[in-house]
Short mmCIF file of C-alpha atoms and ligand atoms in Angstrom, two decimals:
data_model
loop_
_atom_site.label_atom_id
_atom_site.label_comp_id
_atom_site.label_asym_id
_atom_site.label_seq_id
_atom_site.Cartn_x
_atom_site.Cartn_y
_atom_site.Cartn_z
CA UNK A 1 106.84 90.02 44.78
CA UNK A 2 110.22 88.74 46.09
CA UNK A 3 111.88 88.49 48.99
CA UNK A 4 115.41 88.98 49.36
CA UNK A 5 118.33 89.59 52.21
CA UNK A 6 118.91 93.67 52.51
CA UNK A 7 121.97 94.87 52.04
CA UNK A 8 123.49 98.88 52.35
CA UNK A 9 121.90 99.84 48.96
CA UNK A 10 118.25 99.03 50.62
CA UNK A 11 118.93 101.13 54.02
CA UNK A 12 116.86 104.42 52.76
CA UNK A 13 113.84 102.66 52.00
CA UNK A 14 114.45 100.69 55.16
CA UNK A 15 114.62 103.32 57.44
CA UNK A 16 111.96 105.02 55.93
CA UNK A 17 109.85 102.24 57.16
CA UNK A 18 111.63 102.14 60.39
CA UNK A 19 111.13 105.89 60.86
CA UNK A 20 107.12 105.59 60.42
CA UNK A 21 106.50 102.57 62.50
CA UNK A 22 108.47 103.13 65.61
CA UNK A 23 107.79 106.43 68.39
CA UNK A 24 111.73 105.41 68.75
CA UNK A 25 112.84 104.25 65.77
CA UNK A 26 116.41 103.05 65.71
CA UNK A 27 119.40 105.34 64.82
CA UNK A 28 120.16 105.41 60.76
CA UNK A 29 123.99 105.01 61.31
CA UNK A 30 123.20 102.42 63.93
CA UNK A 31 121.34 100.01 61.27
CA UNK A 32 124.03 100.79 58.61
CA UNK A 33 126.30 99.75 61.11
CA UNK A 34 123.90 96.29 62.05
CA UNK A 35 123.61 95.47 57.83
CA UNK A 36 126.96 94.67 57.20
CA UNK A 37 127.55 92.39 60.30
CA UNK A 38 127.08 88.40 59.57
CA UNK A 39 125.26 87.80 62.58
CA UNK A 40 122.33 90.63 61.54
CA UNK A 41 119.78 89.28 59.04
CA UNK A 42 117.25 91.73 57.70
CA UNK A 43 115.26 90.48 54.88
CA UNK A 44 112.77 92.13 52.94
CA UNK A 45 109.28 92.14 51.08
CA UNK A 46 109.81 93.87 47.52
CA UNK A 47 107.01 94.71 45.47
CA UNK A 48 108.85 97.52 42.93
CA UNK A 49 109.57 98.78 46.15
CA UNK A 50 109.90 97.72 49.86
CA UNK A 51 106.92 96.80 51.57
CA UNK A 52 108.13 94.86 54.88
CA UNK A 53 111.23 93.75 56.58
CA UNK A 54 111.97 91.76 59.38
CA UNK A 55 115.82 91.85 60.77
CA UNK A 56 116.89 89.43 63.44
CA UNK A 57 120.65 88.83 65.76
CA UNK A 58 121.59 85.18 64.96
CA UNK A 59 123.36 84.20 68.41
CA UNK A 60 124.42 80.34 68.04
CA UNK A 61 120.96 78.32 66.87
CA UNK A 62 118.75 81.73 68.22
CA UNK A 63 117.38 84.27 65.65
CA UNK A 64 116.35 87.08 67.83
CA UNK A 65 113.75 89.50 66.31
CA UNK A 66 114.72 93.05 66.13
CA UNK A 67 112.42 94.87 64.26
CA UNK A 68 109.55 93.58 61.93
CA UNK A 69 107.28 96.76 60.34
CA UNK A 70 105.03 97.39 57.31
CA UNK A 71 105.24 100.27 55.48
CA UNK A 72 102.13 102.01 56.64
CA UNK A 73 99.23 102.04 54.06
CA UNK A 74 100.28 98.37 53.04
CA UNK A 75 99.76 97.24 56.07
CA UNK A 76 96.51 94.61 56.65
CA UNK A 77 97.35 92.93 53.27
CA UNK A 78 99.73 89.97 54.60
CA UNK A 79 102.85 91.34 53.92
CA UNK A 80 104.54 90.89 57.13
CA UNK A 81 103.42 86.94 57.26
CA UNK A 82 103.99 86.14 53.87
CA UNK A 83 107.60 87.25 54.16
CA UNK A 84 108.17 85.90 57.65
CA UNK A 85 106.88 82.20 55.72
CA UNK A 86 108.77 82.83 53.17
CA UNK A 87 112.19 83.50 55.67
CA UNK A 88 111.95 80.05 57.82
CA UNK A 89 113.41 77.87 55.50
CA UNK A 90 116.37 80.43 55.16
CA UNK A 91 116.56 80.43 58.31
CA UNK A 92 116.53 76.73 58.74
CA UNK A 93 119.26 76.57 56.65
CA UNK A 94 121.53 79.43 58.08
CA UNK A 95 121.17 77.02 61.50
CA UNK A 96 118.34 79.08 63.30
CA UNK A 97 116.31 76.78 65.24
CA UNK A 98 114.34 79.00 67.28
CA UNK A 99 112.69 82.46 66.78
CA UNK A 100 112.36 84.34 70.42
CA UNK A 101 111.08 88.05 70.51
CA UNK A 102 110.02 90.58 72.72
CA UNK A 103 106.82 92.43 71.69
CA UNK A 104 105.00 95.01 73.60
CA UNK A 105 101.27 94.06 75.32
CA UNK A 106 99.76 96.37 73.99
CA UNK A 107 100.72 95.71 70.36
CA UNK A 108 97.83 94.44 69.15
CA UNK A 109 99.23 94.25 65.58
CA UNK A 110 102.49 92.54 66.26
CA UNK A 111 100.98 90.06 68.95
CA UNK A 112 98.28 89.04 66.40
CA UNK A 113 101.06 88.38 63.75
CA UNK A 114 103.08 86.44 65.73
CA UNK A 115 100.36 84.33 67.51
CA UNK A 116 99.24 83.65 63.80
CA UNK A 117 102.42 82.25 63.16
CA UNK A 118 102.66 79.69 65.60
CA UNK A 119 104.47 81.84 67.93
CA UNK A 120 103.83 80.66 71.79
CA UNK A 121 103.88 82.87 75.20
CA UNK A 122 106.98 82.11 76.80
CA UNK A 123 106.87 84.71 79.89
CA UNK A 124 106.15 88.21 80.86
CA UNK A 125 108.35 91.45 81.48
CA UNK A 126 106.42 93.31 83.94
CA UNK A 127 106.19 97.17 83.48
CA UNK A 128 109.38 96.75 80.80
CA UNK A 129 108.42 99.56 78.55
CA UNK A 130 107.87 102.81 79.58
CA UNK A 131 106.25 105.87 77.45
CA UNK A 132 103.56 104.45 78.24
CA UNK A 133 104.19 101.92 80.59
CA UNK A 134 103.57 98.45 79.50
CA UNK A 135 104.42 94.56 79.67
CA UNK A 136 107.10 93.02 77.64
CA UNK A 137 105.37 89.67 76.18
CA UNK A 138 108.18 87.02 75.47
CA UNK A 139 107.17 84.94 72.51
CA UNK A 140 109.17 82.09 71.09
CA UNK A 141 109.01 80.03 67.70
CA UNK A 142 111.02 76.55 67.21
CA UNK A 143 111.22 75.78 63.35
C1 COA B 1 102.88 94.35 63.11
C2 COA B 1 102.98 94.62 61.61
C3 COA B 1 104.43 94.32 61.18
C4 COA B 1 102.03 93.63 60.89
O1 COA B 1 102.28 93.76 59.50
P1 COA B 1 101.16 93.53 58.39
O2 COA B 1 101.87 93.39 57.10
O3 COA B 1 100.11 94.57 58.49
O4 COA B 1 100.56 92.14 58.88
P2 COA B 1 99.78 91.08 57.96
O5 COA B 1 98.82 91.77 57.07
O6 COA B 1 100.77 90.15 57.34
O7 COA B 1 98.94 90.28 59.06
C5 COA B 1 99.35 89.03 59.54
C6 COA B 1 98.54 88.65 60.75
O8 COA B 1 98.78 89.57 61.80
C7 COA B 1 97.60 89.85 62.53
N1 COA B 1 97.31 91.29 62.44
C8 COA B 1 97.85 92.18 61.58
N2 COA B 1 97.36 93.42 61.83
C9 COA B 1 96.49 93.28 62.84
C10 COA B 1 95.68 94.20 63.56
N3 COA B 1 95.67 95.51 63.26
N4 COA B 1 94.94 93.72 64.58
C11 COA B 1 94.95 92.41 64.91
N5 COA B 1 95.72 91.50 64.26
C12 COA B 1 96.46 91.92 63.24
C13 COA B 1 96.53 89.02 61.93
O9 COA B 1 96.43 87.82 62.69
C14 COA B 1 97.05 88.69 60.55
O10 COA B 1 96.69 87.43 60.12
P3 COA B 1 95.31 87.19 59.31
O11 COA B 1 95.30 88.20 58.20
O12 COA B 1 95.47 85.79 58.86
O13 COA B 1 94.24 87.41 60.31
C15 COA B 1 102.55 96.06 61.23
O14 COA B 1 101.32 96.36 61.87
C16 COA B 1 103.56 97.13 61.61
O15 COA B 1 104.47 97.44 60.83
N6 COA B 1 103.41 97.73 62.80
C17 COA B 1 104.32 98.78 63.28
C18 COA B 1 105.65 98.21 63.67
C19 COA B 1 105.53 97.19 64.80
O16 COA B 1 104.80 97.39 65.77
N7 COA B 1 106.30 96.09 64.68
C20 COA B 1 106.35 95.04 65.68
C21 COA B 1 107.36 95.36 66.71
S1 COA B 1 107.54 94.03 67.84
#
């Protein structure tokens, strides 16, 4: 198991992730476009193949979540925590200092992974998402 920064090569098996996790899962071009930026970090879980990937917007000392997903029946097996572990000290050391996020109420998943990281509840979108309709939770995580 490693884990590694993504580059182009890995956008396929990136978006095939992307595609099966998200109702609107972000445009391919869009995330080619994102890869090759210096301020986008994406970083992924490889078994053989990928398993996970978490990609985050470095704005000064902020790394702002984006997108964090599982590939579907690998999910459950600690995938998405080990590699967000295993990304801090990277982080650390590209100058993040704190993690913030917006996650949606009703993601019982992604609120369970985050709380289980040390993530704390920073505030409250009301009515943010729609399709269906629900809270934005703002979660934040200083390193
Ligand atoms: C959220 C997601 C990334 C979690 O990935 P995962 O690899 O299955 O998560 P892990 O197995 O590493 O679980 C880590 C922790 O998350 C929590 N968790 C994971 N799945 C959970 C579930 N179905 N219900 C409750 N808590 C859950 C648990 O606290 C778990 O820690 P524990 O095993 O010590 O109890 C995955 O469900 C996913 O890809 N979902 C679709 C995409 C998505 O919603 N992304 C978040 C957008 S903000």
């Amino acid at each position: 198991m490693i884990v590694r920064r993504c580059s182009i090569e890995d956008i396929d098996e990136i978006y095939k992730i992307e595609e099966e996790s998200f109702t609107d899962p972000m445009k391919k071009e869009t995330m080619e476009k994102d890869i090759l930026r210096e301020s986008y970090y994406c970083y992924g879980l490889f078994e053989d193949k990928l398993m996970a990937f978490v990609s985050f917007e470095k704005v000064f000392e902020e790394g702002q979540i984006i997108s964090v997903a599982t590939k579907k029946e690998h999910r459950g097996k600690g995938f998405a925590k080990k590699l967000f572990c295993e990304i801090t000290d990277a982080a650390k050391k590209d100058g993040v200092e704190l993690f913030t996020l917006e996650v949606r109420s009703d993601n019982i998943a992604a609120t369970g992974l985050y709380k289980s990281l040390g993530f704390t509840e920073v505030g409250v979108r009301k009515n943010y998402y729609k399709n269906p309709l629900c809270d934005a939770i703002l979660m934040d995580l200083h390193l």
